[in-house]
Coordinates of C-alpha atoms and ligand atoms in Angstrom, one line a residue:
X1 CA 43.9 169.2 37.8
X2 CA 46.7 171.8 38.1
X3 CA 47.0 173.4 41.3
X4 CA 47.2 177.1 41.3
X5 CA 50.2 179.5 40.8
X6 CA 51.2 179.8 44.6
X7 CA 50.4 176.0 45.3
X8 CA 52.9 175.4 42.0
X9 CA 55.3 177.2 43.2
X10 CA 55.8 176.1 47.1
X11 CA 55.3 172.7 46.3
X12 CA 58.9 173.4 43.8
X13 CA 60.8 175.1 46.8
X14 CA 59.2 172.3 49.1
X15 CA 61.1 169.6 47.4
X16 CA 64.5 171.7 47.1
X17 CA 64.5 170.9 51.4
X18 CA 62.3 168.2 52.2
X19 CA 61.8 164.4 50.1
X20 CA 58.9 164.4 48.0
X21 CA 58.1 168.6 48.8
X22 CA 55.9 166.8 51.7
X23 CA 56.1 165.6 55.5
X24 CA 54.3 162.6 54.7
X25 CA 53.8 160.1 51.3
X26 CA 50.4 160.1 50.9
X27 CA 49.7 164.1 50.6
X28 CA 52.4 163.9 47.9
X29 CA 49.6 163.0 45.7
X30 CA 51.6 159.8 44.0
X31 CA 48.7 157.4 43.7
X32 CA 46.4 160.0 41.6
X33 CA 48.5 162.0 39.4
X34 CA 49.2 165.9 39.7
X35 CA 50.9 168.1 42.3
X36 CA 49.2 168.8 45.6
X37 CA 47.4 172.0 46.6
X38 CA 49.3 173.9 49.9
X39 CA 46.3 174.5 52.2
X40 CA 45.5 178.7 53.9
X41 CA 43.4 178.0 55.9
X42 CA 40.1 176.0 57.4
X43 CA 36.7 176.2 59.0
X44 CA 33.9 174.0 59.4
X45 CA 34.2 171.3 56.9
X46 CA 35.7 173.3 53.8
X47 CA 39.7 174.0 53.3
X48 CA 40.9 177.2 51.3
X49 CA 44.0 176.7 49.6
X50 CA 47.1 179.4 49.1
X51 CA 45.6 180.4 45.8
X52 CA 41.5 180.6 47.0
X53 CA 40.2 177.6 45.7
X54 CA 37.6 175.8 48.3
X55 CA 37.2 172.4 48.9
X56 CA 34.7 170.0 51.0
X57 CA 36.9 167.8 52.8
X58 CA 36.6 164.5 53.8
X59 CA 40.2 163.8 54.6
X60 CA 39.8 165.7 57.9
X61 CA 43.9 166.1 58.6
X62 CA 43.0 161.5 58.0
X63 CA 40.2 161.4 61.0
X64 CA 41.2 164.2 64.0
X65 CA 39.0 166.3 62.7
X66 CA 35.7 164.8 63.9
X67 CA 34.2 168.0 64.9
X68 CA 35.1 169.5 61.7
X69 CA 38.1 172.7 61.4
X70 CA 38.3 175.6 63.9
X71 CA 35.4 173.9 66.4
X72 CA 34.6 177.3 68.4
X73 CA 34.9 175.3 71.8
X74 CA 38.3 173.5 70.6
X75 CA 39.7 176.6 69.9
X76 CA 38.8 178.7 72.9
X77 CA 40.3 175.3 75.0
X78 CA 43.6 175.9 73.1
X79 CA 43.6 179.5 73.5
X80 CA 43.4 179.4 77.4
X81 CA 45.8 176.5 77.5
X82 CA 48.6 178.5 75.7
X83 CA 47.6 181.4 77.7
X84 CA 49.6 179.6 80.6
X85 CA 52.2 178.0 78.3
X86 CA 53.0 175.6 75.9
X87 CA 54.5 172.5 77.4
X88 CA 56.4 171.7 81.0
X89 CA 58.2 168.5 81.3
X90 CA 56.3 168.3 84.1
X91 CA 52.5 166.4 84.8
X92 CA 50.1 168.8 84.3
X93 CA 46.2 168.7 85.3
X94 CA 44.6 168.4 82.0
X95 CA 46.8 165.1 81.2
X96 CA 45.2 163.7 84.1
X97 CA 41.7 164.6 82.8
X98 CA 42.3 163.1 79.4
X99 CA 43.8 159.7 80.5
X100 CA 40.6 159.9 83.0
X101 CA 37.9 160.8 80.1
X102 CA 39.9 158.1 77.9
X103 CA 39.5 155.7 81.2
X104 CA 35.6 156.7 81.2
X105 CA 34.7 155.8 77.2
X106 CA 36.7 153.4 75.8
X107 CA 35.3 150.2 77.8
X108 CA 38.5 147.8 78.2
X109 CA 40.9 150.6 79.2
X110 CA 41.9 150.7 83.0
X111 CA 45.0 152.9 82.3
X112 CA 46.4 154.8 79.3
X113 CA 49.6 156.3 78.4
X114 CA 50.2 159.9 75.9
X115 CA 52.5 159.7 73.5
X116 CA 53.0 161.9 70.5
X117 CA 51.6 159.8 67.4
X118 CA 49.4 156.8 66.4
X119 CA 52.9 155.1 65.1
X120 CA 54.2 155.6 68.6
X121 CA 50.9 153.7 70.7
X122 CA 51.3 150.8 68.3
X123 CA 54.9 150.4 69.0
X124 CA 54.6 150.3 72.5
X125 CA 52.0 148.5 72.8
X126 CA 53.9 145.6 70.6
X127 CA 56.7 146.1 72.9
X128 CA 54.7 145.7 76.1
X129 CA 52.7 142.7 75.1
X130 CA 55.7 141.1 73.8
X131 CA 57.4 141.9 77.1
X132 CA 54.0 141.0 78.9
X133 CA 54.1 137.4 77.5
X134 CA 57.7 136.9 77.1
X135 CA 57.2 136.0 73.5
X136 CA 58.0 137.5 70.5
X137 CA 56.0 136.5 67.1
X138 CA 53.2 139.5 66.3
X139 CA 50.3 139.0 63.7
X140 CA 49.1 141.3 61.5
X141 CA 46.8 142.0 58.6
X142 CA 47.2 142.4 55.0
X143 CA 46.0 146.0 54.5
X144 CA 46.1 147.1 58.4
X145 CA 48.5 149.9 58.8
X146 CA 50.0 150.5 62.2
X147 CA 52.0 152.8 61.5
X148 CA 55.9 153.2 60.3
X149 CA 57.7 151.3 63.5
X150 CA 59.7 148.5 61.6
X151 CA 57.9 145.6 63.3
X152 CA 55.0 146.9 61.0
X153 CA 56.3 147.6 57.6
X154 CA 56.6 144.1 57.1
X155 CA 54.6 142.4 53.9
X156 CA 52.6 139.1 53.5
X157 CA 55.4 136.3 52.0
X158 CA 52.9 134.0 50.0
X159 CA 50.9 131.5 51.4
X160 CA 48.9 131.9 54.5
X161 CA 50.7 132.0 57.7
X162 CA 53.6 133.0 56.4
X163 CA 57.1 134.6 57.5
X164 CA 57.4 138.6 56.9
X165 CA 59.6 140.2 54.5
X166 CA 60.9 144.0 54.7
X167 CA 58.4 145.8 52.3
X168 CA 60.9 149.1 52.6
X169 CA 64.7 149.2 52.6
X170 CA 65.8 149.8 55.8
X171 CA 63.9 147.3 57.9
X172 CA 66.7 144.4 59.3
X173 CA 65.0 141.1 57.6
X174 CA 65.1 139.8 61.5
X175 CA 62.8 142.2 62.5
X176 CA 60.4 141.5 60.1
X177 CA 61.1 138.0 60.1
X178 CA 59.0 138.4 63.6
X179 CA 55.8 139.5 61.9
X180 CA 53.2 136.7 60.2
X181 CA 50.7 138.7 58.2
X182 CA 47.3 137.3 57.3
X183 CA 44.4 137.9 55.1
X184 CA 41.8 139.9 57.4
X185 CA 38.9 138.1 57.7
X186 CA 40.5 134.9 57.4
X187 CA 39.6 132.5 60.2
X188 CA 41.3 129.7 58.7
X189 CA 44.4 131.4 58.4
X190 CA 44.0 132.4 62.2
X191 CA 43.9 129.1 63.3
X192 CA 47.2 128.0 61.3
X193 CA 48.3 130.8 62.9
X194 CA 47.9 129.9 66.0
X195 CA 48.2 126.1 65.1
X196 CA 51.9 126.6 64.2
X197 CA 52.7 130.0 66.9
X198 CA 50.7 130.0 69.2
X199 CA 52.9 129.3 71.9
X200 CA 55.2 132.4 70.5
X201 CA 52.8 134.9 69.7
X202 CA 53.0 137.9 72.0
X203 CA 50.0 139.2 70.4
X204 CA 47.6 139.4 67.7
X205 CA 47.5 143.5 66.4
X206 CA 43.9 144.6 64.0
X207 CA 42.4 147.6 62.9
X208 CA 39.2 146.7 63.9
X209 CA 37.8 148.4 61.1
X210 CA 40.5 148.6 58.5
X211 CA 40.6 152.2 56.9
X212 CA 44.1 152.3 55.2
X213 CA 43.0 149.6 52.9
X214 CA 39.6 151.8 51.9
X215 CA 37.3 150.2 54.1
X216 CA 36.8 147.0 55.1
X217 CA 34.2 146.2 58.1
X218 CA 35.1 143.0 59.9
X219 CA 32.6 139.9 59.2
X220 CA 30.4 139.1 62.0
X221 CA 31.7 137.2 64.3
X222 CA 35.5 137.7 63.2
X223 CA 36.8 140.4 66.0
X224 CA 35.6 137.6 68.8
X225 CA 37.0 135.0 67.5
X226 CA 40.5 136.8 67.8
X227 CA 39.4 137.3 71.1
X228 CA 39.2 133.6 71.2
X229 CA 42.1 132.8 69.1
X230 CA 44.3 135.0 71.4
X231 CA 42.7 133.6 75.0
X232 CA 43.8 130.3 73.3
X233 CA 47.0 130.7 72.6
X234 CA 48.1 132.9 75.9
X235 CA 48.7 135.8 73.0
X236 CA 47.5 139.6 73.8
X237 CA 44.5 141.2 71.6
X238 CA 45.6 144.8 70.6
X239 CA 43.1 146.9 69.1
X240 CA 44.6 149.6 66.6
X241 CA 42.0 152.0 67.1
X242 CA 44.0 155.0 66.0
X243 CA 41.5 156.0 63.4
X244 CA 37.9 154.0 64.5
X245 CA 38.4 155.4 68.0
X246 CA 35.9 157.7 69.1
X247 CA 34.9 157.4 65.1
X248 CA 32.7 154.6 64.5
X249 CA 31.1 155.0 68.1
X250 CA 32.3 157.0 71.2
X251 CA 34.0 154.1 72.4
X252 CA 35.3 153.4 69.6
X253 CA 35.1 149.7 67.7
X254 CA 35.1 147.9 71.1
X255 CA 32.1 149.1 71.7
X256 CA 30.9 148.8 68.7
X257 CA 31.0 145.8 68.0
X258 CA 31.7 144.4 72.0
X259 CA 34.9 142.8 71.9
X260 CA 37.0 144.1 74.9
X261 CA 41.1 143.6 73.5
X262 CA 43.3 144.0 76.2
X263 CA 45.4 147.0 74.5
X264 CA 44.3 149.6 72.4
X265 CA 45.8 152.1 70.4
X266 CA 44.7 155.6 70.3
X267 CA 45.6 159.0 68.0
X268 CA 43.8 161.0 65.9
X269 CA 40.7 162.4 67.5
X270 CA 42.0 162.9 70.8
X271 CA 44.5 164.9 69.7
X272 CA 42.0 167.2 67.8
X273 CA 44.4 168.3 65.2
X274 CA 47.5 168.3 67.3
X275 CA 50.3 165.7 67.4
X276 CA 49.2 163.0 70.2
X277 CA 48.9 158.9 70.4
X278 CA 47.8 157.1 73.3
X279 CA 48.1 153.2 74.5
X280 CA 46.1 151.7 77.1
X281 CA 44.6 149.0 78.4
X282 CA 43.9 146.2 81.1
X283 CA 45.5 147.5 84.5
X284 CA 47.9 144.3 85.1
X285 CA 49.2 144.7 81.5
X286 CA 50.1 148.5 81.7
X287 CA 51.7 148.4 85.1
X288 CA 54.3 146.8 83.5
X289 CA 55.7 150.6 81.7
X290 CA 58.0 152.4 83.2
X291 CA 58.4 154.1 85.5
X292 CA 55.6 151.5 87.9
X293 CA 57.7 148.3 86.0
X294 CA 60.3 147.4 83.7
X295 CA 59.1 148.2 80.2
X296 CA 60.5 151.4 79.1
X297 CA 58.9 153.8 76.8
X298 CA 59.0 157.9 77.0
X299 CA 58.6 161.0 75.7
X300 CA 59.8 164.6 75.5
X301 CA 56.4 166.1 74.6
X302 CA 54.1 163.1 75.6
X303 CA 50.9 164.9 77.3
X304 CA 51.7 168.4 76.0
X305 CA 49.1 170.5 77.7
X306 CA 47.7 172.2 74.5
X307 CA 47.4 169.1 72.6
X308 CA 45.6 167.4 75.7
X309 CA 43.2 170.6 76.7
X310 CA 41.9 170.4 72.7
X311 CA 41.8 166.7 72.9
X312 CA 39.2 167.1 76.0
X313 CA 37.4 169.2 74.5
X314 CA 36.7 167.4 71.4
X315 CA 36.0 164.3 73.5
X316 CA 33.4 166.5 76.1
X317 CA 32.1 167.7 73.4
X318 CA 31.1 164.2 71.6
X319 CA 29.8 163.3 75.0
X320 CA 27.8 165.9 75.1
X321 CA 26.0 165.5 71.8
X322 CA 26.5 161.8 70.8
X323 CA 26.8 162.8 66.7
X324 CA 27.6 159.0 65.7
X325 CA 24.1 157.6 64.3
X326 CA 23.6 161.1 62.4
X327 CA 27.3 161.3 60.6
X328 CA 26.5 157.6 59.8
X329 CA 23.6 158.5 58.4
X330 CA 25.3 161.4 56.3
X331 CA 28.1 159.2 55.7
X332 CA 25.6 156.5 54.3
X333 CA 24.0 158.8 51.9
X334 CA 27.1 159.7 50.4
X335 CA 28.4 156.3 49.9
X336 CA 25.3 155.3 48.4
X337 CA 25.1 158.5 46.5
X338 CA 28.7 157.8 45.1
X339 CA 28.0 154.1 44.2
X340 CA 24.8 154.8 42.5
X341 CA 26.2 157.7 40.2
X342 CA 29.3 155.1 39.3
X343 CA 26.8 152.4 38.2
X344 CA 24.8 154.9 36.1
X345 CA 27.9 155.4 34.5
X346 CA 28.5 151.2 34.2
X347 CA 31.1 151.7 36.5
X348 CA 31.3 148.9 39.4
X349 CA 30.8 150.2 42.9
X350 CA 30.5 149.1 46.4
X351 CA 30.9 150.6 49.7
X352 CA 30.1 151.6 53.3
X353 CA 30.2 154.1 56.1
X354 CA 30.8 152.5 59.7
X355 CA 29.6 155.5 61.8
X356 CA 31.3 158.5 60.6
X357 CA 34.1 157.2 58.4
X358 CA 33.5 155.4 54.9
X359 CA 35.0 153.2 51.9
X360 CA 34.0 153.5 47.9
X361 CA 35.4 151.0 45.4
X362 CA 35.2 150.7 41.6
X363 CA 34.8 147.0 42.1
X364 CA 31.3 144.9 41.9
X365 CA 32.3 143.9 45.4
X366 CA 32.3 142.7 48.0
X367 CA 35.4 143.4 49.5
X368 CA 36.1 141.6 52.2
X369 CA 40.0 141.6 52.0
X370 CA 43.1 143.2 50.8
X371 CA 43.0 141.2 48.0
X372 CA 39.7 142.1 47.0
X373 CA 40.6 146.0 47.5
X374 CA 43.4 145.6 45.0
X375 CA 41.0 144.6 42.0
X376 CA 39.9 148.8 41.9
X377 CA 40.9 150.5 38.4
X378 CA 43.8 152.4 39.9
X379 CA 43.6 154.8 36.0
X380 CA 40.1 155.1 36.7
X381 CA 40.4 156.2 40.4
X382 CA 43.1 158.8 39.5
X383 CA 40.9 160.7 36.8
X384 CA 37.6 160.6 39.2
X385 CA 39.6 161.8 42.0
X386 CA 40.9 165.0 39.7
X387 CA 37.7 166.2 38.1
X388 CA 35.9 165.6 41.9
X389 CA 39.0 168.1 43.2
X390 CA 38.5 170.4 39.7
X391 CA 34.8 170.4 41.0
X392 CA 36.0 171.4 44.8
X393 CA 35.5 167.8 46.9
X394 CA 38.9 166.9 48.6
X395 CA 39.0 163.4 49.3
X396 CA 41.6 161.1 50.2
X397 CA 44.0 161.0 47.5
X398 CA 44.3 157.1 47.3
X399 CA 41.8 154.2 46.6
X400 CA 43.3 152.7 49.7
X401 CA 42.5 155.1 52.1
X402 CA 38.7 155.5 54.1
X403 CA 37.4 158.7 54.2
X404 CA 35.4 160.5 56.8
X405 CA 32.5 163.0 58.0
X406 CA 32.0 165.6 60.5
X407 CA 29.7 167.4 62.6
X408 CA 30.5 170.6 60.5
X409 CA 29.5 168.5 57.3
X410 CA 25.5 169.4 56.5
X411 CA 22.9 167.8 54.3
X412 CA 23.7 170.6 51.4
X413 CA 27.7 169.7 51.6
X414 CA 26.4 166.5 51.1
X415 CA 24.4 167.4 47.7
X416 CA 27.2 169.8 46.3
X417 CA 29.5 166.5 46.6
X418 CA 27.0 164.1 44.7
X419 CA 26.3 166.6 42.0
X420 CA 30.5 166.8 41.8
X421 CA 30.7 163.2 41.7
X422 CA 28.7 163.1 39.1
X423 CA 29.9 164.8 37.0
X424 CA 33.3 162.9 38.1
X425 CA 31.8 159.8 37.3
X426 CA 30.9 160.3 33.9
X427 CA 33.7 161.7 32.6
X428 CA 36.0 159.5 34.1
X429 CA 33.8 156.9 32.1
X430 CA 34.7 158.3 28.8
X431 CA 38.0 158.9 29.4
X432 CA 37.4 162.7 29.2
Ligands
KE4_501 P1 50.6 158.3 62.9 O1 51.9 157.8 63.3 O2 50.5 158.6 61.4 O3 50.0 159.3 63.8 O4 49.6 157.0 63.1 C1 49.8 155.8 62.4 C2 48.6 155.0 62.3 C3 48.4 153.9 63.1 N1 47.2 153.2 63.0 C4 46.3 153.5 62.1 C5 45.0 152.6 62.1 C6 46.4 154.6 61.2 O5 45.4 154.9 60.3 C7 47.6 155.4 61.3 C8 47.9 156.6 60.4 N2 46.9 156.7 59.3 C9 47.4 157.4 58.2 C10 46.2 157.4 57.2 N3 45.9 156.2 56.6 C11 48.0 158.7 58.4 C12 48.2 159.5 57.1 C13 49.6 159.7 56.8 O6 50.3 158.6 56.9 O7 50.0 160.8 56.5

């Protein structure tokens, strides 16, 4: 699909000063073909791009926007905020009342810390659980994305517990060289792991539901048995719940699925739409930051007051009205609505929604792994995603990326996207 005139034309001047035209990879559009639409303006679940064109989105600014864009109560909380200013340098009330209302949901955090993204949280709290346990191997998983920090960008060597290597210029080999990455899911590999580190691992880091590979929900029983793994070992459990927090249930995965990690990472839907990340955890692990102990981590804008006061108000107002079994109901009937129009059209398709974020893939499934994400028809994704945006339905423009509901999404947004799909579906199928 060709984006229109003004869309055209800013995304050419947007490349003339910034790399790619865009402030991040993934809205560049790369992985399904065509130029990216510059966005007006946004209410409720719909987006109006520069030259009119509407769209239902499920990319939600990637999971803030739980409550959907412009939430009435959101807005009037940022309005008053910036009626007394826009940021300090000093503590402020409302930052208080946010760590406190973080403190009240989330069930293993005793104390939290703002910072300003999701990339931020996870790199502190690597460097606090590494300076925690004095050790310095971390573990992650094939398909988890914590963010850019270089301790992260570090791709699975072959074989199973094996050493990192730099999967972007720019990352010093010994960094990497700290980070073993496994297949999720894998218990076997977890115990080689821990077999042949344990007694080096600061900490074992998960996405407890990874959405950045798609989706992929966690077999039963695999989140304790980190839990396990980690108690074993003397390593920390970090929770990356930058995108499932306060998305699959109000507190988050942990409480989803009851495993208490002993740091989590927080962004996203705190922060309502503006830039903040949080980290937090057990009380005897986070007294070690600065300035109570020795592990130093900052931040110029860290608890801006206008980020915080829309934050709380997204977070009072999912306390208030509990939305999680009805967006995964919503969620469910899309997914199923989606894979059912692909196998009409003998296209494989699996998927899921856990609570109000969900996965599709072209594949006969399951997926249980990064490995089994990667079988999707990349050619195939590309032209279904561009006749779903021709027919108005923004979704995440990658295979590899979940995508999510909101309160603002109703049961005839829902339709309007199955009838687009569709049509998608079908003439993705024949190539059209
Ligand atoms: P940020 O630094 O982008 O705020 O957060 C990094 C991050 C950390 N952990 C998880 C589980 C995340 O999903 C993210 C960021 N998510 C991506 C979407 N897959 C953000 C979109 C983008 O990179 O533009």
């Amino acid at each position: 699909m060709n984006p229109g005139k003004r869309s055209h034309g800013l995304y050419r001047q947007a490349r003339e000063v910034t790399p790619g035209g865009v402030n991040s990879p993934v809205r560049a559009f790369g992985a399904v073909g065509g130029e990216p639409f510059f966005t007006e303006r946004a209410d409720g679940c719909r987006l109006r791009d520069v030259d009119g064109r509407e769209y239902i989105d499920y990319v939600l600014s990637w999971g803030p926007l739980i409550l959907g864009h412009g939430n009435p109560q959101v807005m009037e909380a940022v309005a008053a905020a910036l009626e007394r200013g826009t940021h300090f340098g000093t503590p402020t009330p409302v930052e208080v009342e946010l760590a406190e209302k973080i403190v009240a949901l989330v069930p293993s955090v005793e104390m939290v810390r703002f910072v300003n993204s999701g990339t931020e949280a996870t790199m502190s709290a690597i460097r606090l659980a590494r300076a925690y346990t004095g050790r310095d191997l971390i573990v992650k998983f094939e398909g988890c994305y914590h963010g850019h920090g270089d301790s992260f960008l570090a791709s699975a060597g072959s074989g199973i517990a094996t050493l990192g290597i730099p999967s972007t210029p720019g990352v010093p080999e010994p960094v990497t060289r700290l980070t073993l990455t496994l297949p999720f899911n894998d218990r076997d590999a977890v115990d080689e792991a821990v077999k042949r580190h344990g007694d080096a691992l600061a900490a074992i880091i998960v996405e407890p539901v990874v959405g950045n590979a798609g989706l992929i929900a966690p077999d039963d029983g695999f989140l304790a048995y980190l839990r396990e793994a980690t108690e074993r070992c003397g390593a920390l459990l970090i929770f990356d719940e930058v995108m499932t927090g306060f998305r699959v249930a109000l507190g988050g995965a942990q409480a989803r699925y009851g495993v208490a990690p002993d740091l989590t990472a927080l962004g996203k839907v705190i922060g309502a739409g503006f830039p903040v990340g949080a980290y937090g955890g057990r009380r005897d692990v986070m007294s070690r930051i600065a300035p109570e102990g020795d592990v130093y981590q900052a931040g110029t804008l860290s608890g801006n007051p206008v980020a915080m006061a829309a934050g709380l108000a997204q977070l009072e107002i999912l306390e208030r009205d509990d939305p999680y079994s009805i967006l995964e109901e919503r969620a469910g009937r899309l997914v199923e609505g989606i894979v059912e129009a692909a196998r009409r059209n003998d296209i494989p398709a699996t998927g899921r929604a856990v609570g109000s974020m969900f996965g599709v893939y072209f594949v006969e499934g399951p997926v249980r792994d990064f490995q089994d994400a990667l079988g999707v028809d990349r050619d195939l994704f590309g032209r279904y995603y561009r006749e779903c945006l021709e027919g108005g339905v923004f979704f995440a423009p990658s295979p590899f990326e979940a995508g999510f509901i909101s309160t603002a999404h109703g049961d005839a947004d829902i339709d309007a996207t199955l009838e687009t799909v569709d049509r998608a579906l079908a003439r993705a199928a024949r190539h059209e």
